[in-house]
CSV table of C-alpha atoms in Angstrom, one decimal:
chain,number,residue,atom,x,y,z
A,571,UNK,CA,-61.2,71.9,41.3
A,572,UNK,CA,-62.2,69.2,44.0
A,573,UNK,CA,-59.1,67.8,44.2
A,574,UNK,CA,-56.7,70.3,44.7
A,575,UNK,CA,-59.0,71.4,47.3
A,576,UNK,CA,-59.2,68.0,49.0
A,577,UNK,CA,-55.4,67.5,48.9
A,578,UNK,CA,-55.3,71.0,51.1
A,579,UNK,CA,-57.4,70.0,53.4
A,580,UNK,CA,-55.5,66.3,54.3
A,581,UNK,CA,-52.4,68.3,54.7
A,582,UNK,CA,-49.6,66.0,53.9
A,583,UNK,CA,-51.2,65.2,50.5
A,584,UNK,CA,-49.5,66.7,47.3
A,585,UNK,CA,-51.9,67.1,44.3
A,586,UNK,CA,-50.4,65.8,41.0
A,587,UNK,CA,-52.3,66.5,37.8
A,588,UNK,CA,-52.7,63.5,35.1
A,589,UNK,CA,-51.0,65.1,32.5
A,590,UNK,CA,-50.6,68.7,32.8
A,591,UNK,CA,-47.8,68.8,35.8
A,592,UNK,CA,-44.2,68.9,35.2
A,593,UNK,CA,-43.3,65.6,37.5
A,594,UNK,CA,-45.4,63.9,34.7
A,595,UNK,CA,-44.3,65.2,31.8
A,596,UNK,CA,-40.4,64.4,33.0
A,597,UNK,CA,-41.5,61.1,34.0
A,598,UNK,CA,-42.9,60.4,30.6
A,599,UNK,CA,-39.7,61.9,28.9
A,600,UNK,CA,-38.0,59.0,30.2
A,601,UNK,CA,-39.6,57.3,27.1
A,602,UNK,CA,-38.0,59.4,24.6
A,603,UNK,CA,-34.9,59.0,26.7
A,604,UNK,CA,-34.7,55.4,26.1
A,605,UNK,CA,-35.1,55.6,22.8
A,606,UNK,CA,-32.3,58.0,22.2
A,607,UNK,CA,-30.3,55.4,24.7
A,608,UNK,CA,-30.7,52.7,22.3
A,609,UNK,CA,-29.7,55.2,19.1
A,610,UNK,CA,-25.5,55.4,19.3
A,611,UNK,CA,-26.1,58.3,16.1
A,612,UNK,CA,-26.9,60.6,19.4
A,613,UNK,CA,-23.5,60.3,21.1
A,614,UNK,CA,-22.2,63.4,20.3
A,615,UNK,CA,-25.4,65.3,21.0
A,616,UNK,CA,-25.6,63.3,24.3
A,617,UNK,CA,-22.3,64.5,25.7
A,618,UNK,CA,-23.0,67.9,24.4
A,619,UNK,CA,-26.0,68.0,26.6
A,620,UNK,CA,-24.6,66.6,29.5
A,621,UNK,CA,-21.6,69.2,29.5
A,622,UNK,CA,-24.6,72.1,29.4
A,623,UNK,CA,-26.7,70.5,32.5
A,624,UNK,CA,-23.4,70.5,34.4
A,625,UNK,CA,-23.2,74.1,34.1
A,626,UNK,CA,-26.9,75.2,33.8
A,627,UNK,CA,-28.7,72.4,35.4
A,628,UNK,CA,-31.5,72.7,33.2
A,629,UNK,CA,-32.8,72.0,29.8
A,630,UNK,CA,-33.3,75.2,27.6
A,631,UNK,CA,-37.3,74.5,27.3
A,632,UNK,CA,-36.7,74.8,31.3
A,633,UNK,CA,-38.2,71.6,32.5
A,634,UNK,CA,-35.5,69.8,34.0
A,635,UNK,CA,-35.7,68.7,37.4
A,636,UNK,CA,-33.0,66.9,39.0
A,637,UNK,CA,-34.9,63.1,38.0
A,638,UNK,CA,-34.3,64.4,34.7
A,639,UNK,CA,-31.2,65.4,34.7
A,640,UNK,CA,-30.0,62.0,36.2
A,641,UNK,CA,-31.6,60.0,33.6
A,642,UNK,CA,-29.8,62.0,31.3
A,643,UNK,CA,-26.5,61.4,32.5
A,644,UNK,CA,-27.1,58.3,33.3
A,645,UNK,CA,-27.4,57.6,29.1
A,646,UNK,CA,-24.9,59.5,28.0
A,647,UNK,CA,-22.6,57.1,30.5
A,648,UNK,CA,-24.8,54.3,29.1
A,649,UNK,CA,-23.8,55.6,25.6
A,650,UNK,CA,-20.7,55.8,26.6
A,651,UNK,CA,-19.7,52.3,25.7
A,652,UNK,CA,-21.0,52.7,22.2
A,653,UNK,CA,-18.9,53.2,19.5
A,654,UNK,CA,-19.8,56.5,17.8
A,655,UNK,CA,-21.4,57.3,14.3
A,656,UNK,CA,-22.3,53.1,14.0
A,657,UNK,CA,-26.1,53.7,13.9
A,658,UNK,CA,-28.2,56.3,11.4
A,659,UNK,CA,-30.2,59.3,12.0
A,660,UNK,CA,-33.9,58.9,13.6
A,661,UNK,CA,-35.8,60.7,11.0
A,662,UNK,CA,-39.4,60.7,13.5
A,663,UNK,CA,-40.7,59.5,16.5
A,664,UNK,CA,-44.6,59.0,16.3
A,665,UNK,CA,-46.5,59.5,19.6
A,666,UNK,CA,-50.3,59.2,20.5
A,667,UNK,CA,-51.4,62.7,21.5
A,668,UNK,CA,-54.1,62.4,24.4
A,669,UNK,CA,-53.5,64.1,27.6
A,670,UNK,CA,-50.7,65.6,26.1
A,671,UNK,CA,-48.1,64.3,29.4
A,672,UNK,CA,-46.3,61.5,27.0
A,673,UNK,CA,-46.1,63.7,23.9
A,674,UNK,CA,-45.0,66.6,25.4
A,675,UNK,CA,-42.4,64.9,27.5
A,676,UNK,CA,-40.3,62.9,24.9
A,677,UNK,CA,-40.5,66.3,22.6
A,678,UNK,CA,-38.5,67.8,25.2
A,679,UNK,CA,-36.1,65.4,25.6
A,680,UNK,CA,-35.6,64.6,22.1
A,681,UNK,CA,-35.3,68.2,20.8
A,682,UNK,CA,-32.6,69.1,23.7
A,683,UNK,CA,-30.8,65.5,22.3
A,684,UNK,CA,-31.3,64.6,19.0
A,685,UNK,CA,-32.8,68.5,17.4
A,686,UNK,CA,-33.0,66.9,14.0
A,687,UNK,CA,-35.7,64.5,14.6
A,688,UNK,CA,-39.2,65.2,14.2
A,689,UNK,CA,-41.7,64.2,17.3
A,690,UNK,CA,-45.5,63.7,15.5
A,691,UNK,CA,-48.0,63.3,17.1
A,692,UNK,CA,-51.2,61.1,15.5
A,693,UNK,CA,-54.7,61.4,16.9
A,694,UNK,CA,-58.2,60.4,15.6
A,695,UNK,CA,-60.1,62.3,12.7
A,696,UNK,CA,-62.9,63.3,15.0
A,697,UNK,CA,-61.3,64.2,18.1
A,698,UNK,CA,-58.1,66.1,16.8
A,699,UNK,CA,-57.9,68.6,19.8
A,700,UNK,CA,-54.0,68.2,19.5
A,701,UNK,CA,-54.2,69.9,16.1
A,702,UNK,CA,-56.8,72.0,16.8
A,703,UNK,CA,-55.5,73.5,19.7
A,704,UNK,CA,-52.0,74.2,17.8
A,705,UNK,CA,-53.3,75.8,14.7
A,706,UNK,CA,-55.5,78.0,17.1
A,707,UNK,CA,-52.8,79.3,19.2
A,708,UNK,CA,-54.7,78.6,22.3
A,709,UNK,CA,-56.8,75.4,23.9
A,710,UNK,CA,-60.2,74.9,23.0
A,711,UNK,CA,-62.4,72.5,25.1
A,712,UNK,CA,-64.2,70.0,23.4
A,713,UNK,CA,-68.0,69.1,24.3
A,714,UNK,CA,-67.1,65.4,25.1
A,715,UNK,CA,-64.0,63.0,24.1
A,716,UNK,CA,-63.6,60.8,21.7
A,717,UNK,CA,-65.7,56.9,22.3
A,718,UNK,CA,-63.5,54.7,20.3
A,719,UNK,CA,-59.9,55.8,21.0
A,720,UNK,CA,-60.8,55.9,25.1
A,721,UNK,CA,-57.6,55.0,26.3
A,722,UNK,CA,-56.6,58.3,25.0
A,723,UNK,CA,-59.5,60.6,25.3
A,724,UNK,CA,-59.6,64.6,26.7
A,725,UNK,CA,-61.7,67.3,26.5
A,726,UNK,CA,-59.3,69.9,26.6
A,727,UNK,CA,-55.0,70.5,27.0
A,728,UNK,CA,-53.3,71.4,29.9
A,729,UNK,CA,-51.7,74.9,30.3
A,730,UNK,CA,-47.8,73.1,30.3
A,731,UNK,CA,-48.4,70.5,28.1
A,732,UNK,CA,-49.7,73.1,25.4
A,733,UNK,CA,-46.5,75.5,25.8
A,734,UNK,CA,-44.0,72.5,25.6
A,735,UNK,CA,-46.3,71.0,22.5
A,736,UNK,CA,-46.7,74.3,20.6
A,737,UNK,CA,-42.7,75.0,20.9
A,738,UNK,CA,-41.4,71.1,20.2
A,739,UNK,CA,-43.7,69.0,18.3
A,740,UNK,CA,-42.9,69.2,14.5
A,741,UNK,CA,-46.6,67.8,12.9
A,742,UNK,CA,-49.7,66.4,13.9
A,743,UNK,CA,-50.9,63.5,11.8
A,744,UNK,CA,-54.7,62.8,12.0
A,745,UNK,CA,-56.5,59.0,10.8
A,746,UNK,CA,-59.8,57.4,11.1
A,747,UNK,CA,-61.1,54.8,12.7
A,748,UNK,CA,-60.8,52.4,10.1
A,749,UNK,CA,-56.8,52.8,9.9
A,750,UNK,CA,-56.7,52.9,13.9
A,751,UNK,CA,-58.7,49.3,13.3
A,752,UNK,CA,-56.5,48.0,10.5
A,753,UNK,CA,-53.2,49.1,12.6
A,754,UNK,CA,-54.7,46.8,15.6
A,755,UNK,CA,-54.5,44.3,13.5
A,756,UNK,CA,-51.0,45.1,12.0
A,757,UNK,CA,-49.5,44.7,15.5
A,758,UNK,CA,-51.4,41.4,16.4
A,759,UNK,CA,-49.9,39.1,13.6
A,760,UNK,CA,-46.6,41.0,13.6
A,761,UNK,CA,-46.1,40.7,17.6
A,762,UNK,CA,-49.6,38.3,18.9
A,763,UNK,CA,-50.2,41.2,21.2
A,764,UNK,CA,-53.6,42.6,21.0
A,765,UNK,CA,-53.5,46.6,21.4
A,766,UNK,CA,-56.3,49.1,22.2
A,767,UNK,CA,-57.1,51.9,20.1
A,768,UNK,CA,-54.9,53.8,22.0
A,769,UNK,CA,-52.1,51.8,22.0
A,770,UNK,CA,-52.5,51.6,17.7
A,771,UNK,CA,-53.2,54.4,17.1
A,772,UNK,CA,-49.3,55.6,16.6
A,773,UNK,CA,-48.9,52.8,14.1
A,774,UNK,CA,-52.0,54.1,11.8
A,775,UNK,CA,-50.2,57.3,12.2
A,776,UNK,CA,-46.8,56.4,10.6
A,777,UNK,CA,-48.6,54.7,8.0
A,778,UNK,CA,-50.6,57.3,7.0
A,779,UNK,CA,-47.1,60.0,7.2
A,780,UNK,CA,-45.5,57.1,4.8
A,781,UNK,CA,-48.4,57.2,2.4
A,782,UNK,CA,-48.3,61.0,2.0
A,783,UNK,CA,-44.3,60.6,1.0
A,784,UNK,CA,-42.9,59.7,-2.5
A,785,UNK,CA,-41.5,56.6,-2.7
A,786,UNK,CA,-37.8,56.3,-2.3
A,787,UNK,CA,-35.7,55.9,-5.6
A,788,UNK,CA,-34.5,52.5,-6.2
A,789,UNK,CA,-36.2,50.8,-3.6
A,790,UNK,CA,-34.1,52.3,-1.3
A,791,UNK,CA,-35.0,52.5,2.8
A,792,UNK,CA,-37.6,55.6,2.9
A,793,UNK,CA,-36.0,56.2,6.8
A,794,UNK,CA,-36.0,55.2,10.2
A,795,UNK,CA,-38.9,55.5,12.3
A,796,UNK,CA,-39.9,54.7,16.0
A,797,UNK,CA,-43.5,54.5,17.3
A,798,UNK,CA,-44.4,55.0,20.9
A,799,UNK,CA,-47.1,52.1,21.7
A,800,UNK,CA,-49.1,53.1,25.1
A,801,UNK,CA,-52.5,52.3,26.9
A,802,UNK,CA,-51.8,48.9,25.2
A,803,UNK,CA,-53.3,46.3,27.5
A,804,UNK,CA,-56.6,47.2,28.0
A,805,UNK,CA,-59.0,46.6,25.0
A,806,UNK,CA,-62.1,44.8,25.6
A,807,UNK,CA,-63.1,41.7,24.7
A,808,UNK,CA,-66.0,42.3,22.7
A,809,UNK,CA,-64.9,45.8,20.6
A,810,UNK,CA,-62.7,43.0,18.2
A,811,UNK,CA,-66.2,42.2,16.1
A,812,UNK,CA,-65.8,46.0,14.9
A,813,UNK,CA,-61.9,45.7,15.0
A,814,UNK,CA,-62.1,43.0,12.6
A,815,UNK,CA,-64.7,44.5,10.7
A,816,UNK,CA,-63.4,47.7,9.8
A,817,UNK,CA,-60.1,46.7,9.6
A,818,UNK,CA,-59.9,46.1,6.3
A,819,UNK,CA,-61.5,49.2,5.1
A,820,UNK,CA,-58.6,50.5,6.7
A,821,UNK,CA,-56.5,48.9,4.9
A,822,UNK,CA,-58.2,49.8,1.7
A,823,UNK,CA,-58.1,45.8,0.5
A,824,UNK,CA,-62.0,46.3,1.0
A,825,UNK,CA,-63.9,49.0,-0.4
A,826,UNK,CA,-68.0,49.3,0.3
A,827,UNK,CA,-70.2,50.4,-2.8
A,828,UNK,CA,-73.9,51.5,-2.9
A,829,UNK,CA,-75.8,50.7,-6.0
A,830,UNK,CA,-78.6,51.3,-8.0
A,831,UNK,CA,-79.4,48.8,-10.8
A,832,UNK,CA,-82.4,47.5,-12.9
A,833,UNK,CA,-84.6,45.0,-10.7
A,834,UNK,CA,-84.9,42.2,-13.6
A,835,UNK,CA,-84.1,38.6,-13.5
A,836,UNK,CA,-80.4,37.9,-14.1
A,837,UNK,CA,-79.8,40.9,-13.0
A,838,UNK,CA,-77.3,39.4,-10.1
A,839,UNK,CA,-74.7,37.1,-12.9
A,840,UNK,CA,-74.7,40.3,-14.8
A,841,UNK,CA,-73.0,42.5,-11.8
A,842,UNK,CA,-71.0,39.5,-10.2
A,843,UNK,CA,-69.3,39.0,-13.7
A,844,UNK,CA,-68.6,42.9,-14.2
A,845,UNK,CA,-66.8,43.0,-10.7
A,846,UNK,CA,-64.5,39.9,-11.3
A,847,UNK,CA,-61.6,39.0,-10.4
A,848,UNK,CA,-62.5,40.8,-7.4
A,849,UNK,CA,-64.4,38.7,-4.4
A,850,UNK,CA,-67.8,39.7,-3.1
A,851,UNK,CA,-67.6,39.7,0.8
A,852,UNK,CA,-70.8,41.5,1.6
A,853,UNK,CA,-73.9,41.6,-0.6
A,854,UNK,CA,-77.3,43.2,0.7
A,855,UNK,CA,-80.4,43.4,-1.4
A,856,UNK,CA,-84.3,43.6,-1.3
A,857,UNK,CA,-86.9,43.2,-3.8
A,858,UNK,CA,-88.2,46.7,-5.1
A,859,UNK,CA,-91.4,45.9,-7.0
A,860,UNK,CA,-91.5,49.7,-8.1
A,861,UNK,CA,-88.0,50.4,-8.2
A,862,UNK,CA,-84.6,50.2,-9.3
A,863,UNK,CA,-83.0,47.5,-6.7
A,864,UNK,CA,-80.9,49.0,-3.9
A,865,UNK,CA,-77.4,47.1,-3.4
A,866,UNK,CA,-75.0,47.5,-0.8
A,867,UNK,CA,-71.6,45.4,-1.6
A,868,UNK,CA,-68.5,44.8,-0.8
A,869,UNK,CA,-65.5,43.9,-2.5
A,870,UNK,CA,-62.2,42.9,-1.5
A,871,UNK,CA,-59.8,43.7,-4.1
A,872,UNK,CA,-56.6,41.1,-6.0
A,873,UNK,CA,-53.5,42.7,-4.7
A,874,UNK,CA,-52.3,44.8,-7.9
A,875,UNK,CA,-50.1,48.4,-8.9
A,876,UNK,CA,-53.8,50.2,-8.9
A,877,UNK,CA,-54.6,52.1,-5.9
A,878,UNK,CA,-57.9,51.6,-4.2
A,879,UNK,CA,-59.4,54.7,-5.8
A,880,UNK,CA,-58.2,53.5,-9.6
A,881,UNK,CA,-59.5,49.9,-9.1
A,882,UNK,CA,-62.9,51.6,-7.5
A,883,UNK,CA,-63.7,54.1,-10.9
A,884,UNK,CA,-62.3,51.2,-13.0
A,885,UNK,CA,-65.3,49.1,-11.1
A,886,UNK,CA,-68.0,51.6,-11.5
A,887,UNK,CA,-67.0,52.2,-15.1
A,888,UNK,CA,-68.0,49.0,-15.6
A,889,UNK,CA,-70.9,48.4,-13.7
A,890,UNK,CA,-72.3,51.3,-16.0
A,891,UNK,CA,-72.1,49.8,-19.0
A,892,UNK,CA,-74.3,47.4,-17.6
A,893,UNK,CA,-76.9,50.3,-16.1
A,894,UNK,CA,-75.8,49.8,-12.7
A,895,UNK,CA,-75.3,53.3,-11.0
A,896,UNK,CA,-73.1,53.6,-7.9
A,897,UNK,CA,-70.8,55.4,-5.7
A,898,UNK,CA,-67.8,54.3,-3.5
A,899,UNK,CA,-69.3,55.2,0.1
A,900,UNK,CA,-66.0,53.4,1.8
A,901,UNK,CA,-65.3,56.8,3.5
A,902,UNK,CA,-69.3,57.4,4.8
A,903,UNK,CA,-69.8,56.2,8.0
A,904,UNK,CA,-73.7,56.6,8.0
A,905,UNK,CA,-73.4,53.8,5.2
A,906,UNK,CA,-70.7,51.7,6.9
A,907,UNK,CA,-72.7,52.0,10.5
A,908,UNK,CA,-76.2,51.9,9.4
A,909,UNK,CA,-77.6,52.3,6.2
A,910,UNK,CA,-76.2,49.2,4.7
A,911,UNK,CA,-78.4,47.2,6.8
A,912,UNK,CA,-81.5,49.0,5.6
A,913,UNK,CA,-81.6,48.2,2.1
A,914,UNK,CA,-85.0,48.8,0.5
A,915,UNK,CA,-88.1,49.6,2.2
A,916,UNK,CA,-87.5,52.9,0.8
A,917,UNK,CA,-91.3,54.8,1.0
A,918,UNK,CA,-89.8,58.3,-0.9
A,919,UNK,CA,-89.7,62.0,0.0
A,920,UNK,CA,-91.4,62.9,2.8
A,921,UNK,CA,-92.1,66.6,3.6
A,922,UNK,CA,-90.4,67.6,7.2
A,923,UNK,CA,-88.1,64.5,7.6
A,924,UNK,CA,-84.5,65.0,9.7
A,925,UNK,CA,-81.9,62.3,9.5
A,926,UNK,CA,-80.2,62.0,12.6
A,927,UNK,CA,-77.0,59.9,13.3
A,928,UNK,CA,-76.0,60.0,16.9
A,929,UNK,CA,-73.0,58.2,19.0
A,930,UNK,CA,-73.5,58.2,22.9
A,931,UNK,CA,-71.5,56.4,25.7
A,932,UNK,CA,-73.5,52.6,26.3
A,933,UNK,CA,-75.1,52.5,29.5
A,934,UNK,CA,-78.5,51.4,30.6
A,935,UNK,CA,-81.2,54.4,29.6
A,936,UNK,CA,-78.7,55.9,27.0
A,937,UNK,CA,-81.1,55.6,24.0
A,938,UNK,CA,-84.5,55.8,26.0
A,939,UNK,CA,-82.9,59.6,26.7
A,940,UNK,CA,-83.6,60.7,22.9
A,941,UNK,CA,-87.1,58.8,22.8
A,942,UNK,CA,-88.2,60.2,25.3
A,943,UNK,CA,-87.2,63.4,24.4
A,944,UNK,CA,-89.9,63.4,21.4
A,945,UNK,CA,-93.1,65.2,21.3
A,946,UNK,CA,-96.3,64.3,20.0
A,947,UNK,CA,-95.5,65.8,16.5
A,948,UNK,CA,-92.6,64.2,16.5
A,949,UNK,CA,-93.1,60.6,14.4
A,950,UNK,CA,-89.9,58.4,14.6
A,951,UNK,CA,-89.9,57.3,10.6
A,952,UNK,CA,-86.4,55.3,11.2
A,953,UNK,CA,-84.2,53.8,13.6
A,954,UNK,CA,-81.3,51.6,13.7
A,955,UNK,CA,-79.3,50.8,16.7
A,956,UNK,CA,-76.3,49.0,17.0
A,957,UNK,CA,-73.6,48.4,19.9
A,958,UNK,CA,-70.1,48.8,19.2
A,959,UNK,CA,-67.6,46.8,22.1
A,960,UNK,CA,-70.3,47.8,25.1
A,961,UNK,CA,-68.0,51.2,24.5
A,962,UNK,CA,-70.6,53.6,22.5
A,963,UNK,CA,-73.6,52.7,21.2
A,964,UNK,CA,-74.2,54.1,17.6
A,965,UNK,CA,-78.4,55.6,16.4
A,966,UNK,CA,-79.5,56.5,13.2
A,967,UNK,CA,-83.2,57.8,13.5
A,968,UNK,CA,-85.4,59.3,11.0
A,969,UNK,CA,-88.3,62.0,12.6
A,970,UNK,CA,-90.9,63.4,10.3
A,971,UNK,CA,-92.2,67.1,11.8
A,972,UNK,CA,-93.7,70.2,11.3
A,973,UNK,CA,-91.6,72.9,9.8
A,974,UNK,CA,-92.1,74.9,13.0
A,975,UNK,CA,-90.9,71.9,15.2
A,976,UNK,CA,-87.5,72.0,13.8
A,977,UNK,CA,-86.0,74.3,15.8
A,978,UNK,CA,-87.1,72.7,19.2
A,979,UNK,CA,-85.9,69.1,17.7
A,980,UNK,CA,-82.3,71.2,17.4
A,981,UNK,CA,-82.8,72.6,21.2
A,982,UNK,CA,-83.8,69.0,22.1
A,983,UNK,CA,-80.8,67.1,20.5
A,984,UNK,CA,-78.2,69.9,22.2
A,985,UNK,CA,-80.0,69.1,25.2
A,986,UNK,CA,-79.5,65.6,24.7
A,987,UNK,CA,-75.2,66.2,25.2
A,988,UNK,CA,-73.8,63.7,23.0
A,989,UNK,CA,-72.0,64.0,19.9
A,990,UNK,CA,-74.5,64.1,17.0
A,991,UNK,CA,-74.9,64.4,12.8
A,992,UNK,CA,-77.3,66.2,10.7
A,993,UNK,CA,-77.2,63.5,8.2
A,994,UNK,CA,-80.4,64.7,6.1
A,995,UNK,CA,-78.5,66.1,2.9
A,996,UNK,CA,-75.8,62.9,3.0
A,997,UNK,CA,-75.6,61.8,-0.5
A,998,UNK,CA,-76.1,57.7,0.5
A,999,UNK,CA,-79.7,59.3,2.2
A,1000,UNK,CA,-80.8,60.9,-0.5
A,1001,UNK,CA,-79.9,58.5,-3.2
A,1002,UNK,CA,-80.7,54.8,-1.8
A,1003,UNK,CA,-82.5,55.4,1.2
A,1004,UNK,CA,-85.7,58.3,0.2
């Protein structure tokens, strides 16, 4: 609202929205432009639309200023020199969502140019306000954007981005963190360039679309795909440690297992035997006098037909017949963040105890906030910290209270206005951590 305002008052100054303003979105539309440049198959289509801007001097979705209607002419002349019918049809063009402006804009070009590819856009898991926002019919705000995928972060659409996204984009494809990580990687040893979230995220997209379809007959090509790379030159320095960590759960070569087994000597060659020929890259145990042994351990599978879930029920098959008890916990992010560093010490049930896991944005006072927060009756029973990239900072804390208190812990943690988890009926909790 400040802005807009201020603008007014300096008189010659023009406003000009990030995302949701039409000078943007046709800017960004040059993107999609390009592409269809480079993609002879659109000749035909090309001319077509250049004969209808003569006459109508606008695009049917009614967003064409004149820039736009330049750059179009200027590829169908461009295209001009191509032979036709040499290339083959674009079956989808995968863009990061975000603000919306880049989406939004190559949609509109692309539909009016080449109607027969599909524009899909990817976002993260826990921030899909793309998706949401399209299967509500309307645009919900979110309480705060997503911390890891930054670059690309909103709380809520604009008005023109929406109505050009709800009429032209064909699918929204959501992934997690991990396949965002693992994609980063992808690009660096395919092109040495070292991409943001942001700027990945497209690429974990079209992999994810591709694992969802059957596999072509024969071997045969399964298509022709472009992904959009943006926000790609600005990832810091020390967010790699948990690029490189997660990127090969992303990739599903490494798969994370908690497990309960008998706490007897020889115990240890008995479970590294069961899991061969795969190799042990993390194992995490402590001495439970009283108890079956907690293990947290992963495994990085031999390249083979199985799938990831086959070759981990195959594992845990076998690690029963040996009386060790486990689940896969590749997909819980409690146990990937923090509970694998908190192997034994477990002291049981106690009566009045909340799990809480919490992600905030790192800055000096961040986690003092939620400590301070606690009352007398509130007794901290857990609490494990850990930075991710200087980006977010990630807290899982245990607080034991009186069953009257847990409505004012609730008030407290809204108060708090971050992003948190009730993580007291998660399975890895209950089972290796109480």
């Amino acid at each position: 609202r400040r802005r807009p305002r201020l603008a007014r008052e300096d008189g010659g100054a023009v406003f000009c929205h990030l995302h949701d303003d039409v000078r943007v979105i046709s800017g960004n539309a040059t993107c999609g432009l390009e592409i269809v440049r480079q993609h002879s198959a659109a000749l035909d289509p090309l001319m077509q639309q250049k004969r209808a801007l003569s006459r109508t001097g606008r695009f049917s979705n009614g967003i064409a200023p004149h820039a736009m209607r330049g750059a179009a002419e200027a590829v169908a002349r461009a295209n001009g020199h191509l032979p036709p019918g040499t290339g083959q049809s674009l079956d989808a063009i995968f863009v990061c969502t975000g603000g919306g402006s880049l989406i939004a804009g190559v949609a509109a070009i692309v539909k009016q140019l080449m109607p027969g590819t599909k524009v899909i856009g990817v976002e993260p898991e826990e921030n899909n306000l793309m998706q949401r926002s399209l299967l509500a019919g309307h645009r919900p705000k979110l309480s705060e954007p997503s911390h890891f995928v930054d670059g690309a972060a909103v709380q809520q659409l604009g008005s023109e981005v929406f109505r050009l996204c709800d009429s032209l984009v064909d699918d929204v494809v959501t992934v997690s963190t991990d396949e965002i990580c693992a994609a980063v990687r992808d690009c660096f040893e395919d092109t040495r360039a070292m991409l943001e979230p942001a700027g990945a995220i497209s690429v974990a997209g079209l992999k994810r679309w591709l694992a969802t379809r059957p596999a072509a007959a024969g071997g045969a090509s399964r298509g022709n795909y472009v992904v959009i790379s943006s926000d790609a030159s600005c990832i810091e320095f020390d967010i790699l440690r948990f690029i490189s960590e997660r990127a090969s759960y992303g990739e599903q070569t490494e798969r994370l297992y908690a497990l309960k087994m008998p706490d007897r000597s020889g115990m240890f060659y008995e479970v590294y035997k069961a899991v061969q020929p795969r190799w042990v890259t993390e194992f995490i145990f402590r001495h439970e006098p009283s108890k079956d042994a907690v293990v947290y351990m992963s495994l990085e599978r031999p390249t083979t037909q199985e799938s990831a879930e086959e070759d981990s029920r195959a594992l845990l098959d076998d690690l029963r017949k040996i009386e060790v008890h486990g689940s896969d916990v590749t997909a819980n992010e409690m146990a990937k963040t923090h509970a694998r560093y908190l192997a034994g010490a477990r002291p049981g049930e106690m009566a009045g105890e909340r799990l809480i896991r919490f992600e905030f944005p790192e800055h000096s006072g961040s986690l003092a906030a939620f400590l301070s927060a606690l009352t007398p009756d509130m007794f901290l029973t857990l609490l494990h910290y850990r930075n991710h990239g200087g980006q977010v900072g990630k807290v899982l804390a245990g607080v034991k209270m009186p069953a009257n208190k847990h409505g004012d812990f609730d008030a407290m943690l809204d108060g708090l206005g971050v992003t948190y988890f009730d993580e007291t009926e998660n399975e890895v909790f209950k089972e290796y951590m109480a």
